mmCIF file of C-alpha atoms and ligand atoms in Angstrom:
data_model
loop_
_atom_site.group_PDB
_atom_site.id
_atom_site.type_symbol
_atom_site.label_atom_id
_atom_site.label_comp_id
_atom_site.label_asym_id
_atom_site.label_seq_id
_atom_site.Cartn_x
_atom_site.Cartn_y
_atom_site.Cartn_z
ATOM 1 C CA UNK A 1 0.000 0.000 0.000
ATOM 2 C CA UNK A 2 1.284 3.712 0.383
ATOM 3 C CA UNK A 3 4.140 4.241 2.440
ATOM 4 C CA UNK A 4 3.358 8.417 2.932
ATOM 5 C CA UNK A 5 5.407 9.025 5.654
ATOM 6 C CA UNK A 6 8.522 8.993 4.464
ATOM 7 C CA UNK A 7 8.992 12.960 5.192
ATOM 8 C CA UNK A 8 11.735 14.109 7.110
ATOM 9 C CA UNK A 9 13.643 10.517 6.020
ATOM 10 C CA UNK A 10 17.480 11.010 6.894
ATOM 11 C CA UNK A 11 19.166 11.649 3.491
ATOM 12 C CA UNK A 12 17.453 13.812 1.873
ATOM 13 C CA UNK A 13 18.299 17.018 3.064
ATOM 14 C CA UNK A 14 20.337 19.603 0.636
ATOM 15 C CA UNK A 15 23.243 20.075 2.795
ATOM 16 C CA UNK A 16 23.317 16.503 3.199
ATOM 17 C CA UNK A 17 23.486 15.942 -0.901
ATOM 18 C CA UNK A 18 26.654 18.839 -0.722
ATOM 19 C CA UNK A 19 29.232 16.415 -0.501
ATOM 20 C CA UNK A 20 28.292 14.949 -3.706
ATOM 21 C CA UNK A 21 28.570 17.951 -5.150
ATOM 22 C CA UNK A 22 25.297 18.345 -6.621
ATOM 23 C CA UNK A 23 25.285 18.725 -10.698
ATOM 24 C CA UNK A 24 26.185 17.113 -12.673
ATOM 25 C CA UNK A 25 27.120 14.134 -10.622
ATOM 26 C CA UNK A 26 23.490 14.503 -9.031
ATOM 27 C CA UNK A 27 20.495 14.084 -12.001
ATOM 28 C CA UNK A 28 17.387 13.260 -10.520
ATOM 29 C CA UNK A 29 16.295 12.940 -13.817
ATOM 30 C CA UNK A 30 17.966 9.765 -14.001
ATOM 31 C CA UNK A 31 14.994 7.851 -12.115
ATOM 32 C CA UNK A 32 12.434 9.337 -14.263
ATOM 33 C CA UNK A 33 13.493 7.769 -17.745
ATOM 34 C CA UNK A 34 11.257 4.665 -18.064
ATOM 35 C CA UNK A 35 8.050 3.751 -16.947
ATOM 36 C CA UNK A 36 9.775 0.698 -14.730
ATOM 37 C CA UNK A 37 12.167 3.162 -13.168
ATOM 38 C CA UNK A 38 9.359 5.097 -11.897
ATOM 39 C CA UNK A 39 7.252 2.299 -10.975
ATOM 40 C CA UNK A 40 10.396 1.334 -8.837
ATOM 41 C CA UNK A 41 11.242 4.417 -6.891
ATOM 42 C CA UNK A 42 7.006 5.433 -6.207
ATOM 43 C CA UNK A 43 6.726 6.537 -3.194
ATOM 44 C CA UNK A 44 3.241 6.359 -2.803
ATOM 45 C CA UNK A 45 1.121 3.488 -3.752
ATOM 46 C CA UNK A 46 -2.447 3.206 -4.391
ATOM 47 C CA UNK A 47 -4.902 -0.042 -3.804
ATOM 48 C CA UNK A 48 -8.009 -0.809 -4.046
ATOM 49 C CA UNK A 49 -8.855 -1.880 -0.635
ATOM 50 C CA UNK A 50 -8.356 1.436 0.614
ATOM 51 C CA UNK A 51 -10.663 2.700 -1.244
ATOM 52 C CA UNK A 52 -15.118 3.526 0.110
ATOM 53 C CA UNK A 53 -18.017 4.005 -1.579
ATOM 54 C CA UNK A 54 -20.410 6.034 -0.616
ATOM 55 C CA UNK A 55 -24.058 4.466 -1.422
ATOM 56 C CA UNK A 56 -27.379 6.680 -1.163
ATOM 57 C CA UNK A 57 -30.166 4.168 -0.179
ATOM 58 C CA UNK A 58 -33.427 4.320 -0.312
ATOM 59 C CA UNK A 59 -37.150 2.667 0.057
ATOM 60 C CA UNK A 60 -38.713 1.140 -2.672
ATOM 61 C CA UNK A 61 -37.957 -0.949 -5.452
ATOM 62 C CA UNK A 62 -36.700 -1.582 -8.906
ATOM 63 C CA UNK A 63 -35.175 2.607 -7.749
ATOM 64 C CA UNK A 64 -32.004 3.935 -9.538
ATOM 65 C CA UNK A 65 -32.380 7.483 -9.955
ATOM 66 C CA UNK A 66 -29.626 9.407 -10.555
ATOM 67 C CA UNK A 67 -28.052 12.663 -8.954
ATOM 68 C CA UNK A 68 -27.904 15.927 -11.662
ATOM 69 C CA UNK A 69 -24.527 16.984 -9.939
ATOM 70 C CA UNK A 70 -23.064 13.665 -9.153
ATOM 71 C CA UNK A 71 -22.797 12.078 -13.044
ATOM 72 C CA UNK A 72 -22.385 8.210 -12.248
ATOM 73 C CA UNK A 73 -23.847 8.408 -8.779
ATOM 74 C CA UNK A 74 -27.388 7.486 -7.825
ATOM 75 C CA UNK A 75 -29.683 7.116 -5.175
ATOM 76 C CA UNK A 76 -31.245 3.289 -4.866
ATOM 77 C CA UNK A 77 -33.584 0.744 -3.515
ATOM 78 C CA UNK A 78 -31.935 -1.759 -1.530
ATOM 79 C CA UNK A 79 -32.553 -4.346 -4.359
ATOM 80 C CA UNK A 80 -30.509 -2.064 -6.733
ATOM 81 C CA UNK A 81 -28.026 -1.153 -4.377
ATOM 82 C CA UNK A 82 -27.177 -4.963 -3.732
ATOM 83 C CA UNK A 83 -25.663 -4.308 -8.067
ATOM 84 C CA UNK A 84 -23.356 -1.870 -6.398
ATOM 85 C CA UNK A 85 -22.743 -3.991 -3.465
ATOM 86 C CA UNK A 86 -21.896 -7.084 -5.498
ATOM 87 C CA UNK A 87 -19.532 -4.453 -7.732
ATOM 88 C CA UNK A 88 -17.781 -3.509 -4.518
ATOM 89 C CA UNK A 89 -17.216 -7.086 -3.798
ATOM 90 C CA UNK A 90 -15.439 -7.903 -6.891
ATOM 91 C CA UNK A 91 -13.990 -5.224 -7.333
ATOM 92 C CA UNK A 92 -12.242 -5.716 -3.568
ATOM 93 C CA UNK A 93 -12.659 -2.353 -2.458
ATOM 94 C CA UNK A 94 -12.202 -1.826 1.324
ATOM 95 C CA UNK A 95 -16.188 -1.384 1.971
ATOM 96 C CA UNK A 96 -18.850 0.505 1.461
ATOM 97 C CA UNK A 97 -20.631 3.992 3.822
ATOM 98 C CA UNK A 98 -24.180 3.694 3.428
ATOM 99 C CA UNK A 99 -26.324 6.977 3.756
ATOM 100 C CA UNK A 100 -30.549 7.125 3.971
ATOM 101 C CA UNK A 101 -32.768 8.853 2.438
ATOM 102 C CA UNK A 102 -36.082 8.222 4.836
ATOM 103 C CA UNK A 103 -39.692 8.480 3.309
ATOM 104 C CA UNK A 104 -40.811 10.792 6.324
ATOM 105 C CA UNK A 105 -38.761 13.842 8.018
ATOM 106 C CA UNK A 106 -39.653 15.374 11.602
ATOM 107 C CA UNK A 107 -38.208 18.234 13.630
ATOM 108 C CA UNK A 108 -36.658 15.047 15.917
ATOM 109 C CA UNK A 109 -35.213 12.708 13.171
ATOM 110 C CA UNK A 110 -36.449 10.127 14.651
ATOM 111 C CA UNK A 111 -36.394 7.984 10.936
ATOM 112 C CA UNK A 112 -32.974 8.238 11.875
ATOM 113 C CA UNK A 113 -33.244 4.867 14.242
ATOM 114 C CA UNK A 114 -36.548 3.139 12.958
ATOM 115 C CA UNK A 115 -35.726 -0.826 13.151
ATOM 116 C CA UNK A 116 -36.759 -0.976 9.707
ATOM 117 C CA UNK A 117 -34.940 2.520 7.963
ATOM 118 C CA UNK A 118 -33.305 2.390 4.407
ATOM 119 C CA UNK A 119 -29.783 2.292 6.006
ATOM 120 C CA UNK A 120 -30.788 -0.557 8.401
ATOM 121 C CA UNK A 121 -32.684 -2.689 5.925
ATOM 122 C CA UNK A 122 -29.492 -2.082 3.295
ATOM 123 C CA UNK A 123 -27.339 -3.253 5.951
ATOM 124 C CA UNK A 124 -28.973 -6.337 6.652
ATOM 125 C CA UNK A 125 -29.412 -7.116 2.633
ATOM 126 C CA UNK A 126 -25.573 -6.542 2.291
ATOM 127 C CA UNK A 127 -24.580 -8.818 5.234
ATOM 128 C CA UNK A 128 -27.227 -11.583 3.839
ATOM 129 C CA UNK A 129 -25.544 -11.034 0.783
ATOM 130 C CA UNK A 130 -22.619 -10.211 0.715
ATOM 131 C CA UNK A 131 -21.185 -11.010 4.557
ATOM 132 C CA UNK A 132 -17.854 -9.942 3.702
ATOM 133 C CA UNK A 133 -18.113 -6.260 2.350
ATOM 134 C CA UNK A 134 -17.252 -4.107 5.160
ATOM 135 C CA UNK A 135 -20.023 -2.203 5.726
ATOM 136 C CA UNK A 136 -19.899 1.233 7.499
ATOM 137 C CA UNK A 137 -23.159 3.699 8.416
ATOM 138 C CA UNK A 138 -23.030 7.561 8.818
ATOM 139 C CA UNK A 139 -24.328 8.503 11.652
ATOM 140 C CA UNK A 140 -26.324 11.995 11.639
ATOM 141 C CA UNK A 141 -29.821 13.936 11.303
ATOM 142 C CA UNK A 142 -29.500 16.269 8.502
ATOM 143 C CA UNK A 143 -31.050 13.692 6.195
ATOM 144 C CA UNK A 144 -33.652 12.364 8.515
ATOM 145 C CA UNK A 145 -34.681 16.338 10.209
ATOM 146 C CA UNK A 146 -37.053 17.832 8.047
ATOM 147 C CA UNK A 147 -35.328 21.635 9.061
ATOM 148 C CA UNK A 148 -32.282 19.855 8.007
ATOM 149 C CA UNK A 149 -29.747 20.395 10.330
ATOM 150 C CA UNK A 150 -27.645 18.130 12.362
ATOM 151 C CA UNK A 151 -28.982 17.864 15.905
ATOM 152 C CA UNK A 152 -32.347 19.258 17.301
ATOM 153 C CA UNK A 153 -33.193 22.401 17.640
ATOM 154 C CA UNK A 154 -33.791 24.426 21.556
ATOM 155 C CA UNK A 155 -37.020 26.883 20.836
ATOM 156 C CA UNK A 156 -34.695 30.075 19.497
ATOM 157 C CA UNK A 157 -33.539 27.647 16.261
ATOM 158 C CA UNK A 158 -29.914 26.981 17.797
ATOM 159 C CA UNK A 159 -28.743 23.163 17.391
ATOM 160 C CA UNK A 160 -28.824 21.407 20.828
ATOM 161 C CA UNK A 161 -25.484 19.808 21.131
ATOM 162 C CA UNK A 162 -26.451 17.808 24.463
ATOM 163 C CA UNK A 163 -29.980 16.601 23.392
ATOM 164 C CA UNK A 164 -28.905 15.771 20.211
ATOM 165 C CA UNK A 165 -26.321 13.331 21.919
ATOM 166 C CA UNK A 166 -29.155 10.957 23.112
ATOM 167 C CA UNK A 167 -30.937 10.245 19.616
ATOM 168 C CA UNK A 168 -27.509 9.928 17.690
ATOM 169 C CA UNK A 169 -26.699 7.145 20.323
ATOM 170 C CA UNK A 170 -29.610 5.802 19.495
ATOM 171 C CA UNK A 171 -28.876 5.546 15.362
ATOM 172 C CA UNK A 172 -25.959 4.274 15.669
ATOM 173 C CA UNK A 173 -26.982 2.188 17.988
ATOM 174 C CA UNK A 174 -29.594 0.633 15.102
ATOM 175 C CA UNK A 175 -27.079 0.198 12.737
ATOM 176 C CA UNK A 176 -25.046 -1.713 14.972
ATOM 177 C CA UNK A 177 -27.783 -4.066 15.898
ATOM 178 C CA UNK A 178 -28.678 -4.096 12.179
ATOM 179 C CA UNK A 179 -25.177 -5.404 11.663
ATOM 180 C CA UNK A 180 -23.293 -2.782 10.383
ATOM 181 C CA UNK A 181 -19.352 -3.399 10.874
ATOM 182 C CA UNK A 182 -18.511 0.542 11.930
ATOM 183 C CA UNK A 183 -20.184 3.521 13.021
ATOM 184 C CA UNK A 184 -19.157 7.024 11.427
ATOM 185 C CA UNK A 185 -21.173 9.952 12.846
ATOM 186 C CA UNK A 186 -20.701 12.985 11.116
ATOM 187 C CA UNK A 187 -22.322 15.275 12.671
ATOM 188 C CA UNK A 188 -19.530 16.909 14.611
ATOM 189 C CA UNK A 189 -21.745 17.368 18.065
ATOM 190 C CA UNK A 190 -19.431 17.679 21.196
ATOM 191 C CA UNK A 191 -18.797 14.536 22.958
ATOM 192 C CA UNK A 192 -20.963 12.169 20.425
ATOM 193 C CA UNK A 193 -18.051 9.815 20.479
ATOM 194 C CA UNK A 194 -17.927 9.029 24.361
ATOM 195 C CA UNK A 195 -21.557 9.483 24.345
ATOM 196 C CA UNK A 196 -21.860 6.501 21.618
ATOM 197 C CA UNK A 197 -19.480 4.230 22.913
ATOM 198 C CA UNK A 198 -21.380 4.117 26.207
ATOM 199 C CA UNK A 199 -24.424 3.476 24.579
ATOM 200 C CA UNK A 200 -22.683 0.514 22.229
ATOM 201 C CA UNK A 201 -21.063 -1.256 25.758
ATOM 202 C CA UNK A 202 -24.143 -1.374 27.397
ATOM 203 C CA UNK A 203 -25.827 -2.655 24.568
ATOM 204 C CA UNK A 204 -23.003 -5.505 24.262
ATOM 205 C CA UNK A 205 -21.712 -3.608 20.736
ATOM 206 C CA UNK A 206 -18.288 -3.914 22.436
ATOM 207 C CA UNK A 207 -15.968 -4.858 19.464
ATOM 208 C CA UNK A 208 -17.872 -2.229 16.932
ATOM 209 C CA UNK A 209 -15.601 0.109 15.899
ATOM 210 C CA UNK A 210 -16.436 3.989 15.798
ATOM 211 C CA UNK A 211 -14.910 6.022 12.642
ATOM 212 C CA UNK A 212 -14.999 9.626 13.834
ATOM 213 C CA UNK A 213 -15.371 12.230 11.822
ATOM 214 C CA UNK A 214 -13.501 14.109 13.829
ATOM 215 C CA UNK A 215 -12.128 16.904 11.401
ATOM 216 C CA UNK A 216 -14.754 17.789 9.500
ATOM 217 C CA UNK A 217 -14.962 21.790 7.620
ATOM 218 C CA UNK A 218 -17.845 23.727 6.819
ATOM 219 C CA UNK A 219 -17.614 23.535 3.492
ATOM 220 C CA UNK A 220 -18.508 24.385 0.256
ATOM 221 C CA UNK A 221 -17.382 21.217 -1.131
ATOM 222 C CA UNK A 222 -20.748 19.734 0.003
ATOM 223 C CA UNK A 223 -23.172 21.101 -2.481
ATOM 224 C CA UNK A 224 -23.538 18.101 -4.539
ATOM 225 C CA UNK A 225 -24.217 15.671 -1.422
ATOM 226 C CA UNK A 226 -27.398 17.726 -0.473
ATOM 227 C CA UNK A 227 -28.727 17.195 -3.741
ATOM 228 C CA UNK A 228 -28.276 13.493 -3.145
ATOM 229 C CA UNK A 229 -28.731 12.927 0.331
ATOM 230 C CA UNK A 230 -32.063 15.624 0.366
ATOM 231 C CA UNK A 231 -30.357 17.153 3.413
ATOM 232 C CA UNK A 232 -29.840 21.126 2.748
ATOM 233 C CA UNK A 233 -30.380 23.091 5.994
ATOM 234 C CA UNK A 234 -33.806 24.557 5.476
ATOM 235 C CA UNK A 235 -32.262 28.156 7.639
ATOM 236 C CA UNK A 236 -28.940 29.002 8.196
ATOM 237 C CA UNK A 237 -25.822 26.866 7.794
ATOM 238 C CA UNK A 238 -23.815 24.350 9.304
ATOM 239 C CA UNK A 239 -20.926 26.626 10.961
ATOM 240 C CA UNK A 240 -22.154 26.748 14.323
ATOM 241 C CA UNK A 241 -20.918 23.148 14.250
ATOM 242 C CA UNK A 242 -18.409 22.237 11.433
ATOM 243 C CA UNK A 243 -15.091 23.413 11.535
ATOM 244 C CA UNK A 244 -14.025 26.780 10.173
ATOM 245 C CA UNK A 245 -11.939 26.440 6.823
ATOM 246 C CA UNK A 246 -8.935 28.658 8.178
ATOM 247 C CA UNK A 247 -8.762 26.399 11.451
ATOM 248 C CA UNK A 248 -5.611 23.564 11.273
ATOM 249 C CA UNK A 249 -4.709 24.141 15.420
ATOM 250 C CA UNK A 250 -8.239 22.983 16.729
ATOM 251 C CA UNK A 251 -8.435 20.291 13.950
ATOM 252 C CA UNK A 252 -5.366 18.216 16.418
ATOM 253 C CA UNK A 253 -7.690 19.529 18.961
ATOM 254 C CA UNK A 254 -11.084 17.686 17.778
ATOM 255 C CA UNK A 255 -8.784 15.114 16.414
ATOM 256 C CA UNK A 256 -7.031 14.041 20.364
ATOM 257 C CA UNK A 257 -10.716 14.968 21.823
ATOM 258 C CA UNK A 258 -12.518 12.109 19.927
ATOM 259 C CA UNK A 259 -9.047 9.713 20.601
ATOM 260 C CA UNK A 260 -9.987 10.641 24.166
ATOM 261 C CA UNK A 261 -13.385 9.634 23.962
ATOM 262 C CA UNK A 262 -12.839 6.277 22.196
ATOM 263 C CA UNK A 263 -13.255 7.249 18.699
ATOM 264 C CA UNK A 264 -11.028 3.485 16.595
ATOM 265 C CA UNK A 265 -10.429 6.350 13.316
ATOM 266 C CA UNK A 266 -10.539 9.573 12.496
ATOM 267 C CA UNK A 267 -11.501 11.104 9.153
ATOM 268 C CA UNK A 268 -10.790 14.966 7.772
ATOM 269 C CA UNK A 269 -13.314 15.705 5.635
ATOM 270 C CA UNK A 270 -13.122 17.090 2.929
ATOM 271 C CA UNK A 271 -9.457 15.712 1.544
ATOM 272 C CA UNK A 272 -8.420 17.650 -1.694
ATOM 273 C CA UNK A 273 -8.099 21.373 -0.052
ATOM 274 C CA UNK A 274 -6.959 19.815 3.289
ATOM 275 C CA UNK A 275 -3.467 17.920 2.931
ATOM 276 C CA UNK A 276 -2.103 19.612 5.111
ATOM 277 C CA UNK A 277 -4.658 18.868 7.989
ATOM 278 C CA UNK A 278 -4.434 15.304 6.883
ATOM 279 C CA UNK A 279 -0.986 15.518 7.164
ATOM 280 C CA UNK A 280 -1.062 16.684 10.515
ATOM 281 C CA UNK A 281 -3.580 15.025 12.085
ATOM 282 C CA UNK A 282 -1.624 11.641 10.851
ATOM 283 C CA UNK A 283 1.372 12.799 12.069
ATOM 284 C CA UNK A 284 0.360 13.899 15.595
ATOM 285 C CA UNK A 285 -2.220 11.095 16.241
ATOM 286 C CA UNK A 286 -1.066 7.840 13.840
ATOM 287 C CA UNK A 287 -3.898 6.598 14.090
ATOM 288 C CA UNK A 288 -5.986 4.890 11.192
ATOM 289 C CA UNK A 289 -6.904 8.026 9.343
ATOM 290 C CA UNK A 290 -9.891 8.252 6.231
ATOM 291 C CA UNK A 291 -10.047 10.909 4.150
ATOM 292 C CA UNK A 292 -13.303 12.291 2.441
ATOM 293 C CA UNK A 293 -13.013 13.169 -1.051
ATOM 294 C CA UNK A 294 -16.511 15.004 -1.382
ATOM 295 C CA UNK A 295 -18.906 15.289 -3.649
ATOM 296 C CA UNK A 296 -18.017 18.866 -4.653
ATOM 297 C CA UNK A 297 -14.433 17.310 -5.230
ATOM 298 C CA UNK A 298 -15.857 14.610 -7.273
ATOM 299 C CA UNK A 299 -18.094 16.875 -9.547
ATOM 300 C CA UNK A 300 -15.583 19.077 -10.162
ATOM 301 C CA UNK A 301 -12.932 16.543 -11.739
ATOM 302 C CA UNK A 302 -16.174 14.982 -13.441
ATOM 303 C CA UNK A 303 -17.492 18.204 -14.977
ATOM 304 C CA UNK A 304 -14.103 19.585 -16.418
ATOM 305 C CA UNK A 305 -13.589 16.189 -17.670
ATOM 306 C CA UNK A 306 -17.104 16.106 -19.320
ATOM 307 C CA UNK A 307 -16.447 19.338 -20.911
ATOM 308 C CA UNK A 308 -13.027 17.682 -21.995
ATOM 309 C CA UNK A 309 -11.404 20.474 -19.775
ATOM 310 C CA UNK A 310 -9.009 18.191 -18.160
ATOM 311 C CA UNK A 311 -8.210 14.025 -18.711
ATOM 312 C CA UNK A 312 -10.856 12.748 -15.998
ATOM 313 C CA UNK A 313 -9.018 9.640 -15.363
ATOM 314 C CA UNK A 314 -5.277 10.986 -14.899
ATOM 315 C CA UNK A 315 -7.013 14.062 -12.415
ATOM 316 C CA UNK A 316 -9.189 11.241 -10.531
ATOM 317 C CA UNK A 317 -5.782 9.333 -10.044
ATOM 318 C CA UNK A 318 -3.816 12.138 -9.200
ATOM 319 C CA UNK A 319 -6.332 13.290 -6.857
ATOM 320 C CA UNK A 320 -6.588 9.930 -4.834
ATOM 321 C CA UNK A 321 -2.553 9.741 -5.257
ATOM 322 C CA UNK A 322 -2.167 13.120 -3.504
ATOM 323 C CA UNK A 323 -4.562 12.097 -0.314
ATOM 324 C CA UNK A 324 -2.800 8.949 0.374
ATOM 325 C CA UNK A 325 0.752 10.818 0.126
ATOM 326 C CA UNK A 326 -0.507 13.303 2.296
ATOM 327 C CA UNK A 327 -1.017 10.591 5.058
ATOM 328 C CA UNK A 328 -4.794 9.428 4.361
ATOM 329 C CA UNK A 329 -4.266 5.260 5.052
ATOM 330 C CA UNK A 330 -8.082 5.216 3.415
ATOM 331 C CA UNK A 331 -9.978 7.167 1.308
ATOM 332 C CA UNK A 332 -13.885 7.704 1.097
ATOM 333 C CA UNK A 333 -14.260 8.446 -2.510
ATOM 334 C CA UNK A 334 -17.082 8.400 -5.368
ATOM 335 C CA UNK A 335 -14.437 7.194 -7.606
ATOM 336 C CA UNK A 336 -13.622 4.084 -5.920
ATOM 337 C CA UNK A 337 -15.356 1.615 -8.407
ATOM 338 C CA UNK A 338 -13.508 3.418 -11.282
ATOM 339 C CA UNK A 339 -10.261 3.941 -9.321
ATOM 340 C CA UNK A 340 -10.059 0.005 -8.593
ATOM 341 C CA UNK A 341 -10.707 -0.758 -12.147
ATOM 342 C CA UNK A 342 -7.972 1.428 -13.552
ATOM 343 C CA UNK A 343 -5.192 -0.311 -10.726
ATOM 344 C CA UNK A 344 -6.628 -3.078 -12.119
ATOM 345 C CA UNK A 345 -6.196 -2.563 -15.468
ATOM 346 C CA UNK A 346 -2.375 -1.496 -14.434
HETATM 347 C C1 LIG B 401 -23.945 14.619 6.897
HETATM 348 C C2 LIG B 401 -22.908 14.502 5.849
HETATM 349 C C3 LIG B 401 -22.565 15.409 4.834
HETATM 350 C C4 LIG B 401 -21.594 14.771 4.044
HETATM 351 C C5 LIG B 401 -21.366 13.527 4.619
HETATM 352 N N1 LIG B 401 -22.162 13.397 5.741
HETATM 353 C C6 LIG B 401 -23.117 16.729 4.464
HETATM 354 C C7 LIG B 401 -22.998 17.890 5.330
HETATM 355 O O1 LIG B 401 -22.386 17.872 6.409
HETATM 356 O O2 LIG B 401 -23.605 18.885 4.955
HETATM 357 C C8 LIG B 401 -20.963 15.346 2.812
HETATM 358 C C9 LIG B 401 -20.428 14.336 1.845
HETATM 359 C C10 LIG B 401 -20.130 14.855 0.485
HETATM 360 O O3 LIG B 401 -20.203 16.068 0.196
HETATM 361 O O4 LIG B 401 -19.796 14.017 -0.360
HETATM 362 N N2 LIG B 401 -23.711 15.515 7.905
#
């Protein structure tokens, strides 16, 4: 797999190269020259396994409809999303995140942890199916509140971290007992991790893993995903919660907070505009780390490429080639059937 953290290797340092005497004894060129000379001296090496794919599920059946700003991407039924879970299979990508889209909305979410919700049903179908696709849930409200935010609301419209606490514990909590291998919430509530891990023990969900999504930016980068996931925030936005863009300090901060509280993995989200944060958030925790490549990532290497603006499959590459350098040991990604199939092809 990659081996990113090579940085700051002994070696490799100018004054270190001096001695040599630099050019023309020194020509790094010399390693470029073939294909197999590059292939030998990569530094950073992509596979399939580490790659998720984000699936938009659905009730209903015989359901494929696809999302405007997402070309390739769809929301399904569970019987149609089985296709994509059967494609995830052979192509032996590391697993899938599953996301809902429930038939009914409230003020309380409270589709969010029906026994019988689109993301519980799909995880069931997959581990009937398909028992060995990992299968990880996201954990929030903002698809299953009909004001769309992530948490409930106190009476003057603010997001009520503590309350909120209760009912995500309880989601997750379904998914687990549905069968679903990890947890991810993403809804970036103060201590939701410790909260959910207490409610997972005493339920006996000892060995499920939480993936935190610990880092996670306001960002612009989500447009297309509220289009698919019917989530945008009927008032206001989300950055009385999410992270401010210019923040990297209070991203170790979140980052050591969610460690604290139990959290298995940790995820910055989005990846492209933050390798630095993933950077840092690998190096000070080394911890498994995911990286979100977002839907506003994905539709922008998608619609240049459509418009023949750039080569879609070298930028997709590149992309997913620059995350895992900067540190990311997995990458959430809407590319990951079509990045799997070009390593294969390789
Ligand atoms: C839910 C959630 C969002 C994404 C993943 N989980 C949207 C948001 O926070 O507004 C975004 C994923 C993407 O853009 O691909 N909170």
């Amino acid at each position: 797999m990659s081996t990113p953290h090579a940085f700051g290797a002994p070696g490799v340092h100018d004054g270190e190269l001096a001695p040599l005497g630099g050019f023309p004894r020194v020509r790094p060129r010399r390693l470029r020259r073939t294909a197999a000379m590059r292939t030998l001296v990569r530094e950073t090496r992509l596979h399939e396994a580490q790659f998720i794919l984000p699936l938009f599920v659905r009730n209903g059946v015989g359901l494929r409809t696809p999302i405007g700003s997402m070309p390739g991407v769809s929301q399904t039924s569970i019987d149609e999303m089985l296709r994509d879970a059967e494609a995830a299979t052979t192509a032996g990508i590391g697993g899938v995140l599953l996301f809902g889209i429930p038939d009914t909305k409230d003020a309380t979410g409270s589709s969010g942890w029906h026994e019988h919700g689109p993301v519980q049903e799909a995880v069931r179908a997959i581990k009937r199916e398909y028992p060995d696709l990992l299968v990880i849930t996201d954990v929030c409200m903002c698809e299953y509140t009909d004001h769309g935010h992530c948490g409930i609301l106190t009476a003057s419209g603010e997001v009520d971290n503590d309350a909120t606490l209760e009912l995500l514990s309880r989601e997750a909590l379904s998914h687990a007992e549905a069968g679903a291998d990890i947890v991810a919430p993403s809804d970036m509530m103060d201590g939701r991790i410790g909260h959910m891990r207490n409610a997972l023990d005493a339920a006996g969900h000892t060995q499920t893993p939480i993936m935190s999504y610990a880092v996670k930016y306001a960002s612009a980068f989500y447009g297309p995903f509220r289009e698919a996931a019917e989530s945008t925030p009927t008032f206001g936005d989300r950055r009385a919660y999410q992270m401010d863009p210019a923040n990297s300090a209070e991203a170790l901060k979140e980052a050591r907070l969610d460690l604290a509280e139990g959290a298995d993995m940790l995820m910055v989200k989005p990846a492209g505009a933050y390798l630095d944060v993933i950077q840092a958030v690998k190096r000070d925790t080394g911890v498994p780390l995911c990286a979100y490549q977002v839907s506003g990532e994905f539709a922008m290497i998608r619609a240049a490429a459509e418009r023949g603006w750039i080569d879609g499959e070298r930028a997709m590459m590149e992309s997913l080639t620059a995350i895992t350098r900067a540190g990311a040991d997995m990458v959430i990604t809407y590319f990951a059937l079509e990045a799997a199939a070009v390593l294969q092809r390789r």
